[in-house]
Amino acid sequence: MLGEVAVTQYACFFFSADIISTVEFNYSGDLLATGDKGGRVVIFQHEQESKNRPHLRGEYNVYSTFQSHEPEFDYLKSLEIEEKINKIRWLPQQNAAHFLLSTNDKTIKLWKISERDKRAEGYNLKDEDGRLRDPFRITSLRVPVLMPMDLMVEASPRRIFANAHTYHINSISVNSDHETYLSADDLRINLWHLEITDRSFNIVDIKPANMEELTEVITAAECHPHQCNVFVYSSSKGTIRLCDMRAAALCDRHSKFFEEPEDPSSRSFFSEIISSISDVKFSHSGRYMMTRDYLSVKVWDLNMENRPVETYQVHEYLRSKLCSLYENDCIFDKFECCWNGSDSAIMTGSYNNFFRMFDRNTRRDITLEASRESSKPRATLKPRKVSTGGKRKKDEISVDSLDFNKKILHTAWHPKDNVIAVAATNNLYIFQDKIN
Amino acid sequence: VKQNSQKETNESQDKVISPEKAEEAKLKARYPNLGHKPGGSDLLRKRLQKGQKYFDSGDYNMAKAKIKNKQLPTAAPEKTECTGDHIPTPQDLPQRKPSLVASKLAG
């Protein structure tokens, strides 16, 4: 698939008022949700192929926009609780409505997005303009009829799961049982039932009795896609723990512990920081998982704990820039990663609005740029290259020219098609494979 | 006094220092007081308490209101001389700075 990466840009480019903080396709790929720093959620819908332009798979257009979270004030700690949406996760569709979970640092909300395209007319007790009719004046009854109306998409909060996290929520993940989900903060993981908001089970707690002894924090967590008793969580020390909820009520003891051995002679001041895992994602098959640390993406076989089966360098040239990346805090940037629908390819972001895709079968990789300047509607994206040596070839960009403010932290891959969504600060790009 | 051959060996060894260790040396040269435990509890605890601290909810609501009112064109009052001549009013006082949090570079 990546051999002839002819990635064509849609007309799909969306400018957000705020920095986009999360991007997620739903299970069918029909809907794409984005959350931003201002607490807003925007949902895009895949339009059906039009007869006029059969060469396009179809476009994505805005389907619904709503304010999910507002800023709050934590009175006890005198800290602001940001409204920024950290994660959105869709629920599998069970009826005509769509459900998603959105979370900020402290509160998770279940939103119902439903369509209304009919309106009842001919009420007995009220006029068409809504005024109540005098019941004594009504002499006959009529049956209201449903009339078509312009499509209206409504979003309403159905559940609010609050007050269960002392620290900042970094992950939510819907379980394969479709009844429960987990939420993880820096030190704890809770298990919720989607119907119950006043209680949650704490299943992982790594808070030490003495906070001076704190050595690592939870960075991401995810439920296994098929086994509803299994979940994983990653840490700031580059380790992943797989836990089985059948083993104990409190899963502080892991069932599997994944860590790549480190060469002690190569250890430096930066080693632990760059080994911190910023994202962990199970493959669709459930057999592998992928982790993202600062410089690389690793694929792990769940049956092998002592090292990853594949390692992909995202931007190894940054290793000689770690000092300045530490000074400007970029070394703490949290990049996400994602699988394609068949688990044959993986994608992650980098700096300078670059994003990288790796084909696991051919071992080929490509760097592309998400920017208005380098993309024109329906034009093929040109592969980019960062020059690391002394001689810079034409069209290559040198490491020192990279813009570290233009970071692509969030990307998503359509569950079935070769369609990807890339968030570059305030901009959302949707790219697709070229159809001949 | 080093022999010439030994000096050459040392130089060639310097060349194979990993880029990561070279960056570490650079950082330590710039910030000699930097602690030796970068992933230690100090950094983690700062991470756990991210976010701007306010004095109280009143302070927070004032700050929020100021952001909303920033669009309104107002003659910026003289911010440098706010004491001595007159009793300062809230408009005269400089914008509240975020609470002092020790920089990770201070060690």
Coordinates of C-alpha atoms in Angstrom, one line a residue:
Chain A
M1 CA 0.0 0.0 0.0
L2 CA 2.7 2.4 0.8
G3 CA 4.9 1.5 -2.2
E4 CA 3.1 3.9 -4.3
V5 CA 1.9 6.4 -1.7
A6 CA -0.2 8.6 -3.8
V7 CA -1.9 10.4 -1.1
T8 CA -4.3 12.8 -2.5
Q9 CA -5.7 15.6 -0.5
Y10 CA -9.4 16.0 -0.3
A11 CA -11.0 19.4 -0.5
C12 CA -11.1 18.6 3.2
F13 CA -9.4 21.1 5.3
F14 CA -10.9 22.5 8.4
F15 CA -9.8 25.5 10.4
S16 CA -10.5 25.5 14.1
A17 CA -10.7 28.5 16.4
D18 CA -8.6 26.5 18.9
I19 CA -5.8 24.0 18.9
I20 CA -7.2 20.6 18.1
S21 CA -6.4 18.2 21.0
T22 CA -7.9 14.9 19.9
V23 CA -9.1 13.2 16.6
E24 CA -11.1 9.9 16.4
F25 CA -13.0 8.0 13.8
N26 CA -16.0 6.0 14.8
Y27 CA -16.3 2.3 14.3
S28 CA -17.6 2.6 10.7
G29 CA -15.4 5.5 9.7
D30 CA -18.5 7.4 8.8
L31 CA -18.0 9.9 11.5
L32 CA -14.8 11.8 12.6
A33 CA -14.8 13.6 15.9
T34 CA -12.3 16.3 16.9
G35 CA -12.0 17.9 20.3
D36 CA -10.2 21.2 20.9
K37 CA -8.5 23.3 23.6
G38 CA -11.7 25.4 24.0
G39 CA -13.8 22.4 25.1
R40 CA -15.6 22.1 21.8
V41 CA -16.3 18.9 19.9
V42 CA -16.8 19.0 16.1
I43 CA -18.1 15.9 14.3
F44 CA -17.6 15.4 10.6
Q45 CA -19.6 13.0 8.5
H46 CA -18.5 11.2 5.4
E47 CA -20.7 12.3 2.5
Q48 CA -21.8 9.7 0.1
E49 CA -20.0 9.7 -3.2
S50 CA -21.7 12.2 -5.5
K51 CA -22.5 11.3 -9.1
N52 CA -20.7 14.4 -10.3
R53 CA -17.4 13.5 -8.8
P54 CA -17.1 9.7 -8.8
H55 CA -13.3 9.8 -8.5
L56 CA -13.5 11.0 -4.9
R57 CA -14.3 8.6 -2.1
G58 CA -16.5 11.2 -0.7
E59 CA -16.0 14.3 1.4
Y60 CA -16.3 14.9 5.1
N61 CA -18.5 17.8 6.1
V62 CA -19.4 19.3 9.4
Y63 CA -22.2 17.2 11.0
S64 CA -22.4 18.6 14.5
T65 CA -20.7 21.1 16.8
F66 CA -21.2 21.4 20.5
Q67 CA -19.6 22.7 23.7
S68 CA -18.6 19.6 25.6
H69 CA -16.7 21.0 28.6
E70 CA -16.4 24.4 30.2
P71 CA -13.5 25.7 32.3
E72 CA -13.9 25.2 36.0
F73 CA -12.2 26.2 39.2
D74 CA -10.9 23.6 41.7
Y75 CA -11.6 25.5 45.0
L76 CA -9.6 23.1 47.1
K77 CA -6.4 23.4 45.1
S78 CA -7.0 26.9 43.7
L79 CA -6.2 25.6 40.3
E80 CA -8.0 26.0 37.0
I81 CA -9.5 22.9 35.5
E82 CA -9.0 23.3 31.8
E83 CA -11.8 22.7 29.4
K84 CA -9.5 21.2 26.8
I85 CA -10.8 17.8 25.5
N86 CA -8.0 15.3 26.1
K87 CA -9.7 12.3 24.5
I88 CA -12.8 11.3 22.6
R89 CA -13.8 7.7 22.2
W90 CA -16.9 6.5 20.3
L91 CA -19.2 3.8 21.5
P92 CA -20.2 1.1 19.0
Q93 CA -23.4 2.1 17.3
Q94 CA -26.5 0.2 18.6
N95 CA -29.3 2.3 17.2
A96 CA -29.9 5.3 15.1
A97 CA -28.2 7.6 17.5
H98 CA -24.4 7.9 18.0
F99 CA -22.7 8.0 21.4
L100 CA -19.3 9.2 22.3
L101 CA -17.3 9.8 25.5
S102 CA -15.4 13.0 25.8
T103 CA -13.1 13.9 28.7
N104 CA -11.1 16.8 30.0
D105 CA -8.7 16.6 32.9
K106 CA -11.3 15.7 35.5
T107 CA -14.7 14.9 34.0
I108 CA -15.9 12.4 31.4
K109 CA -19.2 12.9 29.6
L110 CA -21.3 10.6 27.5
W111 CA -22.9 12.5 24.6
K112 CA -25.8 11.4 22.5
I113 CA -25.8 12.7 18.9
S114 CA -29.1 12.1 17.2
E115 CA -30.8 13.3 14.0
R116 CA -34.2 14.8 13.7
D117 CA -35.7 15.1 10.3
K118 CA -39.4 14.9 11.1
R119 CA -41.6 17.1 13.1
A120 CA -45.1 16.5 14.4
E121 CA -47.8 18.8 13.3
G122 CA -51.4 19.1 14.1
Y123 CA -51.3 18.9 17.9
N124 CA -54.6 19.1 19.7
L125 CA -53.5 21.1 22.7
K126 CA -51.3 23.7 21.1
D127 CA -51.2 25.8 17.9
E128 CA -48.6 25.5 15.2
D129 CA -46.7 28.4 16.8
G130 CA -46.7 26.8 20.2
R131 CA -49.4 28.7 22.0
L132 CA -51.7 26.6 24.1
R133 CA -55.2 26.2 23.0
D134 CA -58.0 26.6 25.4
P135 CA -59.1 23.0 26.1
F136 CA -62.8 23.9 26.4
R137 CA -62.7 25.3 22.8
I138 CA -61.6 22.0 21.3
T139 CA -64.5 20.2 19.7
S140 CA -62.8 17.5 17.8
L141 CA -59.6 15.5 18.0
R142 CA -57.1 14.9 15.3
V143 CA -54.1 12.7 15.1
P144 CA -50.8 14.7 14.7
V145 CA -48.9 13.8 11.5
L146 CA -45.2 13.6 11.1
M147 CA -43.9 16.0 8.5
P148 CA -40.4 16.1 7.1
M149 CA -38.2 19.0 8.2
D150 CA -34.6 20.1 7.5
L151 CA -32.2 17.7 9.2
M152 CA -31.2 18.8 12.6
V153 CA -28.4 17.1 14.5
E154 CA -28.7 17.4 18.3
A155 CA -26.1 16.6 20.9
S156 CA -27.2 16.1 24.4
P157 CA -25.2 15.0 27.5
R158 CA -26.6 11.7 28.8
R159 CA -24.1 11.0 31.6
I160 CA -21.6 12.9 33.5
F161 CA -18.9 10.9 35.2
A162 CA -17.3 13.3 37.7
N163 CA -15.3 13.5 40.8
A164 CA -13.4 10.3 40.4
H165 CA -10.0 11.6 39.5
T166 CA -7.6 13.5 41.7
Y167 CA -5.0 13.8 39.0
H168 CA -5.3 14.6 35.3
I169 CA -7.1 12.1 33.0
N170 CA -4.9 11.1 30.1
S171 CA -6.9 8.2 28.7
I172 CA -10.4 6.7 28.3
S173 CA -11.1 3.4 26.6
V174 CA -14.4 1.6 25.9
N175 CA -14.4 -2.0 26.8
S176 CA -15.3 -4.7 24.3
D177 CA -18.3 -5.6 26.5
H178 CA -19.8 -2.3 25.4
E179 CA -21.0 -1.8 29.0
T180 CA -17.9 -0.6 30.8
Y181 CA -15.0 1.7 30.1
L182 CA -11.8 2.7 31.9
S183 CA -10.4 6.2 32.6
A184 CA -6.8 6.7 33.6
D185 CA -5.0 9.6 35.3
D186 CA -1.4 10.0 36.3
L187 CA -1.6 7.6 39.2
R188 CA -4.9 5.7 39.0
I189 CA -7.2 3.8 36.7
N190 CA -10.9 3.6 37.2
L191 CA -13.5 1.2 35.7
W192 CA -17.0 2.6 35.0
H193 CA -20.3 1.3 33.9
L194 CA -21.8 3.4 31.2
E195 CA -25.1 3.5 33.0
I196 CA -23.8 4.4 36.5
T197 CA -22.3 7.8 37.2
D198 CA -22.1 7.9 41.0
R199 CA -19.6 5.0 41.4
S200 CA -16.5 3.7 39.7
F201 CA -14.1 0.9 40.6
N202 CA -10.5 1.7 41.2
I203 CA -8.5 -1.0 39.4
V204 CA -5.0 0.4 39.4
D205 CA -3.4 2.7 42.0
I206 CA 0.3 3.4 41.8
K207 CA 0.3 6.3 44.2
P208 CA 3.1 5.8 46.8
A209 CA 2.3 6.3 50.5
N210 CA 5.0 9.0 50.5
M211 CA 4.9 11.2 47.4
E212 CA 8.6 11.8 47.7
E213 CA 9.0 8.2 46.6
L214 CA 7.2 8.8 43.3
T215 CA 9.2 7.4 40.4
E216 CA 6.8 6.9 37.6
V217 CA 3.3 7.9 36.4
I218 CA 0.7 6.4 34.2
T219 CA 0.9 7.9 30.7
A220 CA -1.8 6.0 28.7
A221 CA -4.2 3.1 29.1
E222 CA -6.3 1.0 26.7
C223 CA -8.8 -1.9 26.9
H224 CA -8.0 -5.0 24.8
P225 CA -10.2 -4.9 21.6
H226 CA -11.6 -8.4 22.2
Q227 CA -10.9 -9.7 25.7
C228 CA -13.0 -7.6 28.0
N229 CA -10.9 -8.6 31.1
V230 CA -7.6 -7.4 29.7
F231 CA -6.2 -3.9 29.6
V232 CA -2.7 -2.3 29.4
Y233 CA -1.2 0.9 30.8
S234 CA 2.1 2.5 29.9
S235 CA 4.4 4.5 32.2
S236 CA 6.8 7.5 32.1
K237 CA 9.6 5.0 32.5
G238 CA 8.9 3.3 29.2
T239 CA 7.3 0.2 30.5
I240 CA 3.9 -1.4 29.7
R241 CA 1.9 -3.5 32.1
L242 CA -0.9 -5.8 30.9
C243 CA -3.5 -6.6 33.6
D244 CA -6.2 -9.2 33.8
M245 CA -9.3 -8.1 35.8
R246 CA -10.2 -11.7 36.5
A247 CA -7.1 -12.1 38.6
A248 CA -8.0 -9.6 41.3
A249 CA -10.2 -6.6 42.1
L250 CA -7.2 -4.3 42.3
C251 CA -4.9 -4.9 39.4
D252 CA -1.8 -3.4 41.0
R253 CA 0.0 -6.6 40.2
H254 CA 0.5 -7.0 36.5
S255 CA 0.0 -10.1 34.5
K256 CA 2.6 -9.2 31.9
F257 CA 5.4 -6.6 32.1
F258 CA 6.8 -5.3 28.8
E259 CA 10.2 -3.5 28.9
E260 CA 13.0 -3.3 26.4
P261 CA 16.4 -3.8 28.1
E262 CA 18.6 -0.8 28.0
D263 CA 22.3 -0.7 27.5
P264 CA 23.5 0.8 30.8
S265 CA 26.6 2.4 29.1
S266 CA 24.4 4.5 26.8
R267 CA 22.3 5.9 29.6
S268 CA 22.2 9.6 29.8
F269 CA 20.3 12.4 31.6
F270 CA 17.7 12.2 28.8
S271 CA 17.3 8.4 28.7
E272 CA 14.3 8.2 31.0
I273 CA 12.6 11.2 29.6
I274 CA 12.7 10.1 26.0
S275 CA 11.7 6.6 27.0
S276 CA 8.4 7.9 28.5
I277 CA 5.6 6.3 26.5
S278 CA 3.1 8.9 25.2
D279 CA 0.6 6.6 23.6
V280 CA -0.3 2.9 23.6
K281 CA -2.6 1.3 21.0
F282 CA -3.7 -2.3 20.5
S283 CA -3.7 -3.6 17.0
H284 CA -7.2 -4.4 15.6
S285 CA -6.3 -8.0 15.7
G286 CA -5.6 -7.8 19.4
R287 CA -2.4 -9.7 19.0
Y288 CA 0.0 -6.7 19.0
M289 CA 0.3 -3.4 20.7
M290 CA 2.2 -0.3 19.6
T291 CA 3.9 2.3 21.9
R292 CA 5.2 5.7 21.0
D293 CA 8.1 7.2 22.9
Y294 CA 9.8 10.5 22.0
L295 CA 12.0 9.2 19.2
S296 CA 10.4 6.0 18.0
V297 CA 7.4 3.7 17.6
K298 CA 7.6 0.1 18.8
V299 CA 5.4 -2.8 18.0
W300 CA 5.1 -5.5 20.7
D301 CA 3.8 -9.0 20.4
L302 CA 1.7 -9.6 23.5
N303 CA 3.3 -13.0 23.9
M304 CA 6.8 -11.5 24.2
E305 CA 7.6 -9.2 27.1
N306 CA 11.3 -8.8 26.9
R307 CA 11.5 -6.7 23.8
P308 CA 9.4 -5.2 20.9
V309 CA 9.2 -7.1 17.7
E310 CA 9.5 -4.0 15.5
T311 CA 11.0 -0.6 16.2
Y312 CA 10.6 2.4 13.8
Q313 CA 12.6 5.5 14.1
V314 CA 10.4 8.6 13.8
H315 CA 13.0 11.4 13.9
E316 CA 16.3 10.0 15.1
Y317 CA 18.0 13.2 14.0
L318 CA 16.6 14.9 17.1
R319 CA 18.9 12.8 19.3
S320 CA 21.6 15.4 18.8
K321 CA 19.2 18.2 19.7
L322 CA 18.0 16.9 23.0
C323 CA 19.6 19.7 25.0
S324 CA 17.6 22.5 23.3
L325 CA 14.5 20.3 23.1
Y326 CA 14.7 19.9 26.9
E327 CA 15.2 23.7 27.4
N328 CA 12.1 24.5 25.3
D329 CA 10.0 21.7 26.7
C330 CA 9.5 20.0 23.4
I331 CA 11.1 16.8 24.8
F332 CA 7.8 16.4 26.8
D333 CA 5.6 16.6 23.8
K334 CA 3.1 13.7 23.7
F335 CA 2.8 12.2 20.3
E336 CA 0.1 9.7 19.5
C337 CA 0.2 6.8 17.0
C338 CA -2.4 4.7 15.1
W339 CA -2.8 1.5 13.1
N340 CA -4.5 1.2 9.8
G341 CA -7.6 -1.0 9.5
S342 CA -5.6 -4.1 8.5
D343 CA -2.7 -3.5 10.9
S344 CA -0.3 -3.5 8.0
A345 CA 0.7 0.1 8.5
I346 CA 1.2 2.6 11.3
M347 CA 1.3 6.4 11.5
T348 CA 2.6 9.0 13.9
G349 CA 3.3 12.7 13.9
S350 CA 6.5 14.7 14.1
Y351 CA 7.6 18.4 14.0
N352 CA 7.4 20.9 11.1
N353 CA 3.9 19.6 10.4
F354 CA 5.5 16.3 9.3
F355 CA 3.9 13.0 9.8
R356 CA 5.3 9.6 9.2
M357 CA 3.8 6.3 7.9
F358 CA 5.5 2.9 8.1
D359 CA 4.5 -0.2 6.2
R360 CA 5.1 -3.2 8.4
N361 CA 5.4 -5.6 5.6
T362 CA 7.6 -3.9 3.1
R363 CA 9.5 -1.9 5.9
R364 CA 9.1 1.2 3.7
D365 CA 8.4 4.5 5.3
I366 CA 7.4 7.9 4.2
T367 CA 7.4 11.4 5.6
L368 CA 4.6 13.8 4.5
E369 CA 3.7 17.3 5.4
A370 CA 0.3 18.7 6.4
S371 CA 0.3 22.3 5.3
R372 CA -1.7 24.5 3.0
E373 CA 1.4 25.5 1.1
S374 CA 2.5 22.1 0.2
S375 CA -1.0 20.7 -0.6
K376 CA -3.4 21.6 -3.3
P377 CA -6.8 20.1 -3.6
R378 CA -6.5 16.7 -5.2
A379 CA -2.8 17.0 -5.6
T380 CA -0.4 14.2 -4.7
L381 CA 1.5 14.9 -1.6
K382 CA 5.3 15.0 -2.1
P383 CA 7.4 12.9 0.2
R384 CA 9.6 15.1 2.5
K385 CA 13.1 14.4 3.8
V386 CA 15.1 15.8 6.6
S387 CA 18.8 16.0 5.8
T388 CA 21.0 14.8 8.6
G389 CA 24.5 14.9 7.1
G390 CA 26.5 17.9 6.1
K391 CA 25.3 18.1 2.5
R392 CA 21.7 19.1 2.1
K393 CA 20.1 18.0 -1.1
K394 CA 17.7 20.1 -2.9
D395 CA 14.1 19.8 -1.5
E396 CA 15.5 18.5 1.8
I397 CA 15.1 20.5 5.0
S398 CA 17.8 20.7 7.6
V399 CA 17.2 19.8 11.2
D400 CA 17.9 23.4 12.3
S401 CA 15.2 24.7 10.0
L402 CA 12.5 22.5 11.5
D403 CA 9.7 24.5 13.1
F404 CA 9.2 22.9 16.6
N405 CA 6.0 24.8 17.2
K406 CA 4.3 23.0 14.3
K407 CA 3.8 19.7 15.9
I408 CA 1.5 16.9 14.8
L409 CA 0.5 15.1 18.0
H410 CA -2.9 13.7 16.9
T411 CA -3.6 11.5 13.9
A412 CA -6.3 9.0 13.1
W413 CA -6.7 6.3 10.5
H414 CA -10.1 5.3 9.0
P415 CA -11.0 1.8 10.3
K416 CA -11.5 0.4 6.9
D417 CA -10.4 2.7 4.1
N418 CA -7.1 4.5 3.4
V419 CA -8.3 7.7 4.7
I420 CA -6.4 9.6 7.4
A421 CA -7.1 12.6 9.5
V422 CA -4.2 14.7 10.7
A423 CA -4.4 17.6 13.2
A424 CA -1.8 20.3 12.8
T425 CA -2.4 22.8 15.6
N426 CA -5.5 24.6 14.5
N427 CA -5.9 22.8 11.2
L428 CA -7.5 19.4 10.4
Y429 CA -6.5 17.7 7.2
I430 CA -8.1 14.7 5.7
F431 CA -6.1 12.8 3.1
Q432 CA -7.1 9.8 1.0
D433 CA -5.5 7.3 -1.3
K434 CA -5.7 8.2 -4.9
I435 CA -8.2 6.2 -6.9
N436 CA -7.2 5.6 -10.5
Chain B
V1 CA 52.4 15.0 30.3
K2 CA 50.6 12.7 27.9
Q3 CA 52.3 10.8 25.2
N4 CA 51.2 11.8 21.7
S5 CA 49.8 8.4 20.9
Q6 CA 47.7 8.4 24.0
K7 CA 46.4 11.8 23.1
E8 CA 45.3 10.6 19.8
T9 CA 43.5 7.6 21.3
N10 CA 41.6 10.0 23.6
E11 CA 40.6 12.2 20.7
S12 CA 39.3 9.2 18.7
Q13 CA 37.4 8.1 21.8
D14 CA 35.8 11.5 22.1
K15 CA 34.6 11.2 18.6
V16 CA 32.5 8.2 19.4
I17 CA 30.6 9.7 22.2
S18 CA 27.0 9.2 21.5
P19 CA 25.1 12.3 20.4
E20 CA 22.9 11.8 23.4
K21 CA 25.8 12.0 25.8
A22 CA 27.2 15.0 24.0
E23 CA 23.8 16.7 24.5
E24 CA 23.9 15.8 28.2
A25 CA 27.4 17.4 28.5
K26 CA 26.0 20.5 26.8
L27 CA 23.1 20.7 29.3
K28 CA 25.3 20.2 32.3
A29 CA 27.7 22.9 31.1
R30 CA 24.8 25.4 30.8
Y31 CA 23.2 24.5 34.1
P32 CA 25.7 23.2 36.5
N33 CA 23.3 23.1 39.4
L34 CA 21.0 20.6 37.6
G35 CA 20.2 17.6 39.7
H36 CA 21.2 14.1 38.6
K37 CA 17.8 12.5 38.7
P38 CA 15.9 14.0 35.7
G39 CA 12.9 11.7 36.0
G40 CA 12.9 12.1 39.7
S41 CA 10.0 12.9 41.9
D42 CA 10.4 16.6 41.6
L43 CA 9.8 16.7 37.9
L44 CA 6.9 14.2 38.2
R45 CA 5.3 16.1 41.0
K46 CA 5.5 19.3 39.0
R47 CA 3.8 17.4 36.2
L48 CA 1.0 16.2 38.5
Q49 CA 0.3 19.7 39.5
K50 CA 0.1 21.3 36.1
G51 CA -2.0 24.4 35.6
Q52 CA -1.9 27.9 36.8
K53 CA -2.4 28.5 40.5
Y54 CA -4.6 31.3 41.6
F55 CA -4.9 32.8 45.1
D56 CA -8.6 32.0 45.3
S57 CA -11.7 31.8 43.3
G58 CA -12.0 35.6 43.3
D59 CA -8.6 35.9 41.8
Y60 CA -9.6 33.3 39.2
N61 CA -12.8 35.1 38.2
M62 CA -11.1 38.4 38.0
A63 CA -8.5 36.9 35.7
K64 CA -11.2 35.4 33.5
A65 CA -13.0 38.7 33.3
K66 CA -9.9 40.5 32.3
I67 CA -9.4 38.2 29.4
K68 CA -12.9 38.9 28.3
N69 CA -12.4 42.6 28.5
K70 CA -9.1 42.6 26.7
Q71 CA -10.9 43.3 23.4
L72 CA -12.2 46.7 24.7
P73 CA -9.8 49.5 23.7
T74 CA -8.6 51.1 26.9
A75 CA -5.8 53.6 27.3
A76 CA -3.1 51.6 29.0
P77 CA -2.3 53.2 32.2
E78 CA 1.2 54.0 33.2
K79 CA 2.2 50.7 34.7
T80 CA 5.7 51.6 35.8
E81 CA 4.9 54.3 38.4
C82 CA 2.1 52.9 40.5
T83 CA 3.3 53.6 44.0
G84 CA 4.5 56.7 45.7
D85 CA 2.3 59.3 44.0
H86 CA -1.1 57.9 44.7
I87 CA -3.0 55.0 46.1
P88 CA -3.0 52.4 43.3
T89 CA -6.3 51.1 42.0
P90 CA -6.8 47.6 40.6
Q91 CA -6.5 49.0 37.0
D92 CA -3.1 50.4 37.8
L93 CA -1.6 47.2 39.1
P94 CA 0.4 45.1 36.7
Q95 CA -1.2 41.9 35.4
R96 CA -0.9 39.1 37.9
K97 CA 2.0 36.8 37.1
P98 CA 1.5 33.1 37.4
S99 CA 2.6 31.6 40.7
L100 CA 6.3 31.0 41.0
V101 CA 7.1 27.5 40.1
A102 CA 10.7 26.5 40.3
S103 CA 12.0 25.9 36.8
K104 CA 13.1 22.4 35.9
L105 CA 16.4 24.0 34.9
A106 CA 17.1 25.3 38.4
G107 CA 17.8 21.8 39.7

